[in-house]
Amino acid sequence: TFDGEVETKNYDFVLTSVPLNFLDVKMFYRYDKRDNDSDESTGTVYKFFDYKKDAVGADVGVRLPKRFYITGGYKYVNTERREDGETDPERILPYNKDNIYSVDLKWSGLDFMMVRLGYEKLDRNADYRTEETDLQPQKRYAYAAQDADAYTLSVDVFPIEDLSFNVGFTYKDAD
């Protein structure tokens, strides 16, 4: 028998402002917490894990001539993960501190189409909290320290009211 129980909490706060007719500002904070109190399952390769995540950031958008719109943003994310019941310090998952920078350029020069180019830079720090850094559970891609660049191109087409199509491509290079 298996008794599964996951408790999830999140809070979002967003403040938006249009101080000038060509300038948009958005500041935000998000809190997520996940507690997995499920029964430990035999035969499961990975243990269940809990996490707590705080994210704070801001975006600034500027309307440009010729129906261009540029947005720049910054987001700081602090993530703390824990495998359920783990007490061995060599297996404790690292804390992550992410600095995420982004810029988007949108063009909506046609009434039925919008094109977007985007770039995002991720700078992730991983605090392993132990001297042993070559341990496999801590070096999983999702937890590891990394620098990543992501480039996005997308096209939205809306030929009639209430119908739209989106085609997008993202290339990500992570170190």
CSV table of N, CA, C and O in Angstrom, one decimal, residues 98-163:
chain,number,residue,atom,x,y,z
A,98,ASP,N,20.2,31.7,-8.0
A,98,ASP,CA,20.2,32.0,-9.4
A,98,ASP,C,20.1,33.5,-9.6
A,98,ASP,O,19.3,34.1,-9.0
A,99,ASN,N,20.9,34.0,-10.5
A,99,ASN,CA,20.8,35.3,-11.0
A,99,ASN,C,20.4,35.2,-12.5
A,99,ASN,O,21.2,34.6,-13.3
A,100,ILE,N,19.3,35.7,-12.9
A,100,ILE,CA,18.8,35.5,-14.2
A,100,ILE,C,18.5,36.9,-14.8
A,100,ILE,O,17.8,37.7,-14.3
A,101,TYR,N,19.2,37.1,-15.9
A,101,TYR,CA,19.1,38.4,-16.7
A,101,TYR,C,18.4,38.1,-18.0
A,101,TYR,O,18.7,37.1,-18.6
A,102,SER,N,17.5,39.0,-18.5
A,102,SER,CA,16.8,38.7,-19.7
A,102,SER,C,16.6,40.0,-20.5
A,102,SER,O,16.5,41.1,-19.9
A,103,VAL,N,16.5,39.8,-21.8
A,103,VAL,CA,16.1,40.9,-22.7
A,103,VAL,C,15.2,40.3,-23.8
A,103,VAL,O,15.5,39.2,-24.3
A,104,ASP,N,14.1,41.0,-24.2
A,104,ASP,CA,13.2,40.6,-25.2
A,104,ASP,C,13.0,41.8,-26.1
A,104,ASP,O,12.7,42.9,-25.7
A,105,LEU,N,12.9,41.5,-27.4
A,105,LEU,CA,12.5,42.5,-28.4
A,105,LEU,C,11.3,41.9,-29.2
A,105,LEU,O,11.4,40.8,-29.8
A,106,LYS,N,10.2,42.7,-29.1
A,106,LYS,CA,9.0,42.2,-29.8
A,106,LYS,C,8.7,43.2,-30.9
A,106,LYS,O,8.9,44.4,-30.8
A,107,TRP,N,8.2,42.7,-32.1
A,107,TRP,CA,7.7,43.5,-33.1
A,107,TRP,C,6.3,43.1,-33.5
A,107,TRP,O,6.1,41.9,-33.8
A,108,SER,N,5.4,44.1,-33.5
A,108,SER,CA,4.0,43.8,-33.9
A,108,SER,C,3.6,44.7,-35.0
A,108,SER,O,2.5,45.4,-34.9
A,109,GLY,N,4.4,44.8,-36.0
A,109,GLY,CA,4.2,45.7,-37.1
A,109,GLY,C,3.0,45.3,-38.1
A,109,GLY,O,2.6,46.1,-38.9
A,110,LEU,N,2.6,44.1,-38.0
A,110,LEU,CA,1.4,43.7,-38.8
A,110,LEU,C,0.3,43.3,-37.8
A,110,LEU,O,0.5,42.8,-36.7
A,111,ASP,N,-0.9,43.6,-38.3
A,111,ASP,CA,-2.1,43.3,-37.4
A,111,ASP,C,-2.3,41.9,-37.1
A,111,ASP,O,-3.1,41.5,-36.2
A,112,PHE,N,-1.8,40.9,-37.9
A,112,PHE,CA,-2.0,39.5,-37.7
A,112,PHE,C,-0.8,38.7,-37.2
A,112,PHE,O,-0.8,37.5,-37.1
A,113,MET,N,0.3,39.4,-36.9
A,113,MET,CA,1.5,38.7,-36.5
A,113,MET,C,2.4,39.5,-35.5
A,113,MET,O,2.4,40.7,-35.6
A,114,MET,N,3.1,38.7,-34.7
A,114,MET,CA,4.1,39.3,-33.7
A,114,MET,C,5.3,38.4,-33.8
A,114,MET,O,5.2,37.2,-33.7
A,115,VAL,N,6.5,39.0,-33.8
A,115,VAL,CA,7.8,38.3,-33.8
A,115,VAL,C,8.5,38.7,-32.5
A,115,VAL,O,8.5,39.9,-32.1
A,116,ARG,N,9.1,37.7,-31.8
A,116,ARG,CA,9.9,38.0,-30.6
A,116,ARG,C,11.2,37.3,-30.7
A,116,ARG,O,11.4,36.2,-31.0
A,117,LEU,N,12.3,38.1,-30.3
A,117,LEU,CA,13.6,37.6,-30.1
A,117,LEU,C,13.9,37.8,-28.6
A,117,LEU,O,13.7,38.9,-28.1
A,118,GLY,N,14.5,36.8,-28.0
A,118,GLY,CA,14.8,36.9,-26.6
A,118,GLY,C,16.2,36.3,-26.3
A,118,GLY,O,16.7,35.4,-27.0
A,119,TYR,N,16.7,36.8,-25.2
A,119,TYR,CA,18.0,36.2,-24.6
A,119,TYR,C,17.9,36.2,-23.1
A,119,TYR,O,17.3,37.1,-22.5
A,120,GLU,N,18.4,35.1,-22.5
A,120,GLU,CA,18.3,34.9,-21.1
A,120,GLU,C,19.7,34.4,-20.6
A,120,GLU,O,20.2,33.4,-21.2
A,121,LYS,N,20.2,35.0,-19.6
A,121,LYS,CA,21.5,34.6,-19.0
A,121,LYS,C,21.2,34.1,-17.6
A,121,LYS,O,20.7,34.8,-16.8
A,122,LEU,N,21.6,32.8,-17.3
A,122,LEU,CA,21.5,32.2,-16.0
A,122,LEU,C,22.9,32.0,-15.4
A,122,LEU,O,23.8,31.4,-16.0
A,123,ASP,N,23.0,32.5,-14.2
A,123,ASP,CA,24.3,32.4,-13.4
A,123,ASP,C,23.8,31.7,-12.1
A,123,ASP,O,23.3,32.3,-11.2
A,124,ARG,N,24.1,30.4,-12.0
A,124,ARG,CA,23.6,29.6,-10.9
A,124,ARG,C,24.8,29.2,-10.0
A,124,ARG,O,25.8,28.7,-10.4
A,125,ASN,N,24.6,29.5,-8.7
A,125,ASN,CA,25.6,29.2,-7.7
A,125,ASN,C,25.0,28.0,-6.9
A,125,ASN,O,23.9,28.0,-6.5
A,126,ALA,N,25.9,27.0,-6.6
A,126,ALA,CA,25.4,25.9,-5.8
A,126,ALA,C,26.2,25.7,-4.6
A,126,ALA,O,27.4,25.5,-4.6
A,127,ASP,N,25.6,25.9,-3.4
A,127,ASP,CA,26.3,25.8,-2.1
A,127,ASP,C,26.1,24.3,-1.7
A,127,ASP,O,25.0,24.0,-1.2
A,128,TYR,N,27.2,23.5,-1.8
A,128,TYR,CA,27.1,22.1,-1.6
A,128,TYR,C,27.0,21.7,-0.1
A,128,TYR,O,26.7,20.6,0.2
A,129,ARG,N,27.4,22.6,0.8
A,129,ARG,CA,27.3,22.5,2.2
A,129,ARG,C,28.1,21.3,2.8
A,129,ARG,O,27.8,20.7,3.8
A,130,THR,N,29.1,20.8,2.0
A,130,THR,CA,29.9,19.7,2.4
A,130,THR,C,31.2,19.8,1.7
A,130,THR,O,31.3,20.4,0.6
A,131,GLU,N,32.2,19.1,2.2
A,131,GLU,CA,33.5,19.1,1.5
A,131,GLU,C,33.5,18.2,0.3
A,131,GLU,O,34.3,18.4,-0.7
A,132,GLU,N,32.7,17.2,0.3
A,132,GLU,CA,32.7,16.2,-0.8
A,132,GLU,C,31.8,16.8,-1.9
A,132,GLU,O,30.6,16.9,-1.8
A,133,THR,N,32.4,17.2,-3.0
A,133,THR,CA,31.7,17.8,-4.1
A,133,THR,C,31.6,16.9,-5.3
A,133,THR,O,30.9,17.2,-6.3
A,134,ASP,N,32.2,15.7,-5.3
A,134,ASP,CA,32.1,14.8,-6.4
A,134,ASP,C,31.0,13.7,-6.2
A,134,ASP,O,31.0,12.8,-7.0
A,135,LEU,N,30.2,13.9,-5.3
A,135,LEU,CA,29.2,12.9,-5.0
A,135,LEU,C,28.1,13.0,-6.1
A,135,LEU,O,27.6,14.1,-6.4
A,136,GLN,N,27.6,11.9,-6.6
A,136,GLN,CA,26.7,11.9,-7.7
A,136,GLN,C,25.3,12.6,-7.4
A,136,GLN,O,24.9,13.3,-8.2
A,137,PRO,N,24.7,12.3,-6.2
A,137,PRO,CA,23.4,13.0,-6.0
A,137,PRO,C,23.5,14.5,-6.1
A,137,PRO,O,22.5,15.2,-6.4
A,138,GLN,N,24.6,15.1,-5.7
A,138,GLN,CA,24.7,16.5,-5.7
A,138,GLN,C,25.1,17.1,-7.1
A,138,GLN,O,24.9,18.3,-7.3
A,139,LYS,N,25.5,16.3,-8.0
A,139,LYS,CA,26.0,16.8,-9.3
A,139,LYS,C,25.0,16.7,-10.4
A,139,LYS,O,25.3,16.8,-11.5
A,140,ARG,N,23.8,16.3,-10.0
A,140,ARG,CA,22.7,16.3,-11.0
A,140,ARG,C,22.5,17.6,-11.7
A,140,ARG,O,22.7,18.7,-11.0
A,141,TYR,N,22.2,17.6,-12.9
A,141,TYR,CA,22.1,18.9,-13.7
A,141,TYR,C,21.2,19.9,-13.0
A,141,TYR,O,21.5,21.1,-13.0
A,142,ALA,N,20.1,19.5,-12.5
A,142,ALA,CA,19.1,20.4,-11.9
A,142,ALA,C,19.7,21.2,-10.7
A,142,ALA,O,19.2,22.2,-10.3
A,143,TYR,N,20.7,20.6,-10.0
A,143,TYR,CA,21.2,21.1,-8.8
A,143,TYR,C,22.6,21.8,-9.0
A,143,TYR,O,23.0,22.6,-8.1
A,144,ALA,N,23.3,21.4,-10.0
A,144,ALA,CA,24.7,21.8,-10.2
A,144,ALA,C,24.8,23.3,-10.5
A,144,ALA,O,24.0,23.9,-11.1
A,145,ALA,N,26.0,23.9,-10.1
A,145,ALA,CA,26.3,25.2,-10.4
A,145,ALA,C,26.4,25.3,-12.0
A,145,ALA,O,27.0,24.4,-12.6
A,146,GLN,N,26.0,26.4,-12.6
A,146,GLN,CA,26.1,26.4,-14.0
A,146,GLN,C,25.9,27.9,-14.5
A,146,GLN,O,25.3,28.7,-13.8
A,147,ASP,N,26.4,28.1,-15.7
A,147,ASP,CA,26.2,29.3,-16.4
A,147,ASP,C,25.5,28.9,-17.7
A,147,ASP,O,25.9,27.9,-18.4
A,148,ALA,N,24.4,29.5,-18.1
A,148,ALA,CA,23.6,29.1,-19.2
A,148,ALA,C,23.2,30.3,-20.0
A,148,ALA,O,22.8,31.4,-19.4
A,149,ASP,N,23.2,30.2,-21.3
A,149,ASP,CA,22.7,31.2,-22.2
A,149,ASP,C,21.6,30.6,-23.0
A,149,ASP,O,21.7,29.5,-23.6
A,150,ALA,N,20.4,31.3,-23.1
A,150,ALA,CA,19.3,30.8,-23.9
A,150,ALA,C,18.9,31.9,-24.9
A,150,ALA,O,18.7,33.0,-24.5
A,151,TYR,N,18.7,31.5,-26.2
A,151,TYR,CA,18.2,32.4,-27.2
A,151,TYR,C,16.9,31.9,-27.7
A,151,TYR,O,16.7,30.7,-28.0
A,152,THR,N,16.0,32.8,-27.9
A,152,THR,CA,14.6,32.4,-28.3
A,152,THR,C,14.2,33.2,-29.5
A,152,THR,O,14.4,34.4,-29.6
A,153,LEU,N,13.5,32.5,-30.5
A,153,LEU,CA,12.8,33.2,-31.6
A,153,LEU,C,11.4,32.6,-31.7
A,153,LEU,O,11.3,31.4,-31.7
A,154,SER,N,10.4,33.4,-31.7
A,154,SER,CA,9.1,32.9,-31.8
A,154,SER,C,8.2,33.9,-32.7
A,154,SER,O,8.5,35.1,-32.8
A,155,VAL,N,7.3,33.2,-33.3
A,155,VAL,CA,6.3,34.0,-34.2
A,155,VAL,C,4.9,33.6,-33.8
A,155,VAL,O,4.6,32.4,-33.7
A,156,ASP,N,4.1,34.6,-33.5
A,156,ASP,CA,2.7,34.4,-33.3
A,156,ASP,C,1.9,34.9,-34.5
A,156,ASP,O,2.1,36.1,-34.9
A,157,VAL,N,1.0,34.1,-34.9
A,157,VAL,CA,0.1,34.5,-36.0
A,157,VAL,C,-1.3,34.3,-35.6
A,157,VAL,O,-1.7,33.3,-35.0
A,158,PHE,N,-2.1,35.4,-35.8
A,158,PHE,CA,-3.5,35.4,-35.4
A,158,PHE,C,-4.3,35.8,-36.6
A,158,PHE,O,-4.7,37.0,-36.8
A,159,PRO,N,-4.7,34.8,-37.5
A,159,PRO,CA,-5.4,35.2,-38.7
A,159,PRO,C,-6.8,35.7,-38.5
A,159,PRO,O,-7.3,36.5,-39.3
A,160,ILE,N,-7.5,35.2,-37.5
A,160,ILE,CA,-8.8,35.6,-37.2
A,160,ILE,C,-9.0,35.8,-35.7
A,160,ILE,O,-8.1,35.3,-34.9
A,161,GLU,N,-10.0,36.5,-35.3
A,161,GLU,CA,-10.2,36.7,-33.9
A,161,GLU,C,-10.4,35.4,-33.2
A,161,GLU,O,-11.1,34.5,-33.7
A,162,ASP,N,-9.9,35.2,-32.0
A,162,ASP,CA,-10.0,34.0,-31.2
A,162,ASP,C,-9.2,32.8,-31.7
A,162,ASP,O,-9.5,31.7,-31.3
A,163,LEU,N,-8.3,33.0,-32.6
A,163,LEU,CA,-7.5,31.9,-33.1
A,163,LEU,C,-6.1,32.4,-33.3
A,163,LEU,O,-5.8,33.4,-34.0
